[in-house]
Amino acid sequence: MPADESESGTGDSGTGDSGAPGDGRGVLLVLAGTSGAGKGTIGSRLRESDPALNWSVSWTTRARRAGEREGVDYHFVSREEFERLRDESGFLEWFEVYGDLKGTPLRYVVDELAQGHDVMLEIDVQGALAVKRALPEALLVFVQAPSRAEQRRRLESRGSETEESIARRLERAESEERIGAEEFDGVVVNDDVGQATAEVAAILAFRRARGRSPHGDPPHGD
Ligand code: 5GP
């Protein structure tokens, strides 16, 4: 996506100290990656297999697609509602692309973390970086396809992408993978979705365990 076609921002996270491992707060897992890498599938599998993982439902102004459910896939809101929350610094991060706004509501994430609950976000790469700036302890995991050819195959098999949009997504993948390697806490190559899900779960388990290590106070007093 050309930079001039998007706009983004962060709210004042309002959390002050964003927390450190072992301080009793939950882990904020942020899944992002290249288009067609399969992060949505990995996210769904994690939700099913890990009941302790809460997921944040983003707000969006885009039209609801067939099969999407209000409050599950997104909160579908008007532009006015979105802008009102944005102007109150109510988003942890938000962005606008091709006229649609999307954002992560701040209050839900902050409240869950404060209660010691783990939260997962599945957002785009720039959004993940914005979260890291606001909450440096966030655990960023980057998901990528095993090869450009396989990524292309997956995008084509969706049946909904134009050749132009596929070309744009493949081109963007180069720079996104560089960001993944340099800025994220872990990179998972999604060759086999079961294995890739297990890898993300292992990265999360490692961070959870760190929070309970002798170097930090036990997060739940246990
Ligand atoms: P969709 O196909 O649902 O319109 O867009 C999906 C893309 O938007 C995915 O890359 C997804 O990760 C990203 N996305 C969904 N919600 C948010 C959000 O709240 N913030 C950001 N930055 N990206 C989001």
Short mmCIF file of C-alpha atoms in Angstrom, two decimals, residues 70-220:
data_model
loop_
_atom_site.label_atom_id
_atom_site.label_comp_id
_atom_site.label_asym_id
_atom_site.label_seq_id
_atom_site.Cartn_x
_atom_site.Cartn_y
_atom_site.Cartn_z
CA GLU A 70 -20.83 -8.09 14.91
CA GLY A 71 -18.73 -8.27 18.07
CA VAL A 72 -16.90 -11.37 16.91
CA ASP A 73 -15.08 -10.44 13.72
CA TYR A 74 -15.26 -6.70 14.31
CA HIS A 75 -17.35 -4.03 15.93
CA PHE A 76 -18.89 -2.46 12.84
CA VAL A 77 -19.34 1.23 13.56
CA SER A 78 -20.08 4.45 11.70
CA ARG A 79 -17.34 6.87 10.82
CA GLU A 80 -18.72 9.30 13.41
CA GLU A 81 -18.55 6.70 16.20
CA PHE A 82 -15.03 5.74 15.22
CA GLU A 83 -13.81 9.32 15.07
CA ARG A 84 -15.40 10.12 18.41
CA LEU A 85 -13.47 7.31 20.15
CA ARG A 86 -10.32 8.20 18.24
CA ASP A 87 -10.56 11.85 19.30
CA GLU A 88 -10.92 10.72 22.92
CA SER A 89 -7.61 8.79 22.52
CA GLY A 90 -9.65 5.62 22.85
CA PHE A 91 -7.57 3.49 20.49
CA LEU A 92 -4.32 1.76 21.28
CA GLU A 93 -3.63 2.13 17.56
CA TRP A 94 -5.75 2.86 14.51
CA PHE A 95 -5.26 3.27 10.81
CA GLU A 96 -7.11 4.30 7.69
CA VAL A 97 -6.62 2.58 4.38
CA TYR A 98 -8.64 3.03 1.19
CA GLY A 99 -11.20 5.03 3.14
CA ASP A 100 -11.83 2.43 5.87
CA LEU A 101 -10.82 2.96 9.48
CA LYS A 102 -9.71 0.11 11.74
CA GLY A 103 -8.48 0.26 15.31
CA THR A 104 -7.77 -1.59 18.54
CA PRO A 105 -9.86 -0.28 21.43
CA LEU A 106 -7.53 0.73 24.24
CA ARG A 107 -9.74 0.20 27.28
CA TYR A 108 -10.40 -3.51 26.70
CA VAL A 109 -6.70 -4.30 26.26
CA VAL A 110 -5.51 -2.26 29.22
CA ASP A 111 -8.20 -3.62 31.57
CA GLU A 112 -7.56 -7.25 30.64
CA LEU A 113 -3.80 -6.90 31.03
CA ALA A 114 -4.22 -5.15 34.38
CA GLN A 115 -6.28 -8.12 35.59
CA GLY A 116 -3.45 -10.47 34.63
CA HIS A 117 -5.23 -11.81 31.56
CA ASP A 118 -3.39 -12.45 28.33
CA VAL A 119 -4.68 -10.73 25.19
CA MET A 120 -4.09 -11.41 21.51
CA LEU A 121 -4.33 -8.85 18.71
CA GLU A 122 -4.31 -9.80 15.06
CA ILE A 123 -3.48 -6.61 13.22
CA ASP A 124 -1.36 -5.29 10.37
CA VAL A 125 2.40 -4.76 10.56
CA GLN A 126 2.33 -1.00 11.06
CA GLY A 127 -0.30 -1.41 13.77
CA ALA A 128 1.94 -3.92 15.54
CA LEU A 129 4.81 -1.44 15.54
CA ALA A 130 2.51 1.25 16.93
CA VAL A 131 1.49 -1.11 19.75
CA LYS A 132 5.14 -1.78 20.55
CA ARG A 133 5.78 1.95 20.82
CA ALA A 134 2.87 2.39 23.21
CA LEU A 135 3.43 -0.84 25.17
CA PRO A 136 7.06 -1.96 24.81
CA GLU A 137 6.43 -5.23 26.65
CA ALA A 138 4.06 -6.42 23.92
CA LEU A 139 5.15 -9.71 22.37
CA LEU A 140 5.27 -9.26 18.59
CA VAL A 141 5.16 -12.40 16.43
CA PHE A 142 5.55 -12.12 12.68
CA VAL A 143 3.99 -14.76 10.42
CA GLN A 144 5.26 -15.26 6.88
CA ALA A 145 4.72 -17.69 4.03
CA PRO A 146 7.50 -20.18 3.23
CA SER A 147 8.17 -18.60 -0.17
CA ARG A 148 6.93 -15.84 -2.43
CA ALA A 149 5.54 -18.47 -4.84
CA GLU A 150 3.54 -20.10 -2.05
CA GLN A 151 2.31 -16.71 -0.85
CA ARG A 152 1.12 -15.94 -4.38
CA ARG A 153 -0.62 -19.31 -4.58
CA ARG A 154 -2.46 -18.64 -1.30
CA LEU A 155 -3.53 -15.17 -2.36
CA GLU A 156 -4.79 -16.51 -5.71
CA SER A 157 -6.68 -19.32 -4.04
CA ARG A 158 -8.75 -16.78 -2.08
CA GLY A 159 -10.44 -16.02 -5.35
CA SER A 160 -11.25 -12.51 -4.18
CA GLU A 161 -8.04 -10.66 -5.03
CA THR A 162 -7.39 -8.88 -8.32
CA GLU A 163 -4.03 -9.39 -10.02
CA GLU A 164 -3.20 -5.80 -9.10
CA SER A 165 -3.93 -6.35 -5.43
CA ILE A 166 -1.91 -9.58 -5.41
CA ALA A 167 1.05 -7.81 -7.01
CA ARG A 168 0.80 -5.00 -4.45
CA ARG A 169 0.69 -7.44 -1.53
CA LEU A 170 3.66 -9.42 -2.84
CA GLU A 171 5.67 -6.26 -3.34
CA ARG A 172 4.89 -5.06 0.16
CA ALA A 173 5.94 -8.44 1.59
CA GLU A 174 9.63 -7.70 0.99
CA SER A 175 9.75 -4.69 3.29
CA GLU A 176 7.34 -6.23 5.80
CA GLU A 177 9.54 -9.31 6.20
CA ARG A 178 12.51 -7.02 6.85
CA ILE A 179 10.51 -5.29 9.58
CA GLY A 180 9.52 -8.69 10.96
CA ALA A 181 13.15 -9.80 11.19
CA GLU A 182 14.37 -6.55 12.71
CA GLU A 183 11.57 -5.38 14.98
CA PHE A 184 9.53 -8.39 16.05
CA ASP A 185 10.26 -10.74 18.96
CA GLY A 186 9.77 -13.86 16.86
CA VAL A 187 9.25 -14.91 13.24
CA VAL A 188 7.21 -17.99 12.35
CA VAL A 189 7.25 -19.44 8.84
CA ASN A 190 3.83 -20.88 8.09
CA ASP A 191 4.64 -23.95 6.02
CA ASP A 192 2.36 -26.23 7.99
CA VAL A 193 -0.40 -24.40 9.89
CA GLY A 194 -0.45 -26.89 12.78
CA GLN A 195 3.25 -26.56 13.33
CA ALA A 196 3.20 -22.79 12.90
CA THR A 197 0.41 -22.52 15.51
CA ALA A 198 2.45 -24.68 17.89
CA GLU A 199 5.44 -22.39 17.38
CA VAL A 200 3.45 -19.28 18.23
CA ALA A 201 2.04 -21.08 21.28
CA ALA A 202 5.60 -21.98 22.34
CA ILE A 203 6.76 -18.36 22.02
CA LEU A 204 3.80 -17.28 24.15
CA ALA A 205 4.46 -20.05 26.71
CA PHE A 206 8.06 -18.91 26.98
CA ARG A 207 7.03 -15.32 27.69
CA ARG A 208 4.42 -16.46 30.20
CA ALA A 209 7.02 -18.57 31.99
CA ARG A 210 9.44 -15.66 32.07
CA GLY A 211 6.81 -13.73 33.98
CA ARG A 212 6.91 -16.45 36.61
CA SER A 213 10.68 -16.79 36.73
CA PRO A 214 12.69 -16.15 39.90
CA HIS A 215 13.88 -12.92 38.27
CA GLY A 216 10.43 -11.44 38.56
CA ASP A 217 7.64 -11.61 41.10
CA PRO A 218 5.09 -14.33 40.44
CA PRO A 219 2.38 -12.59 38.40
CA HIS A 220 -0.58 -14.22 40.11
#
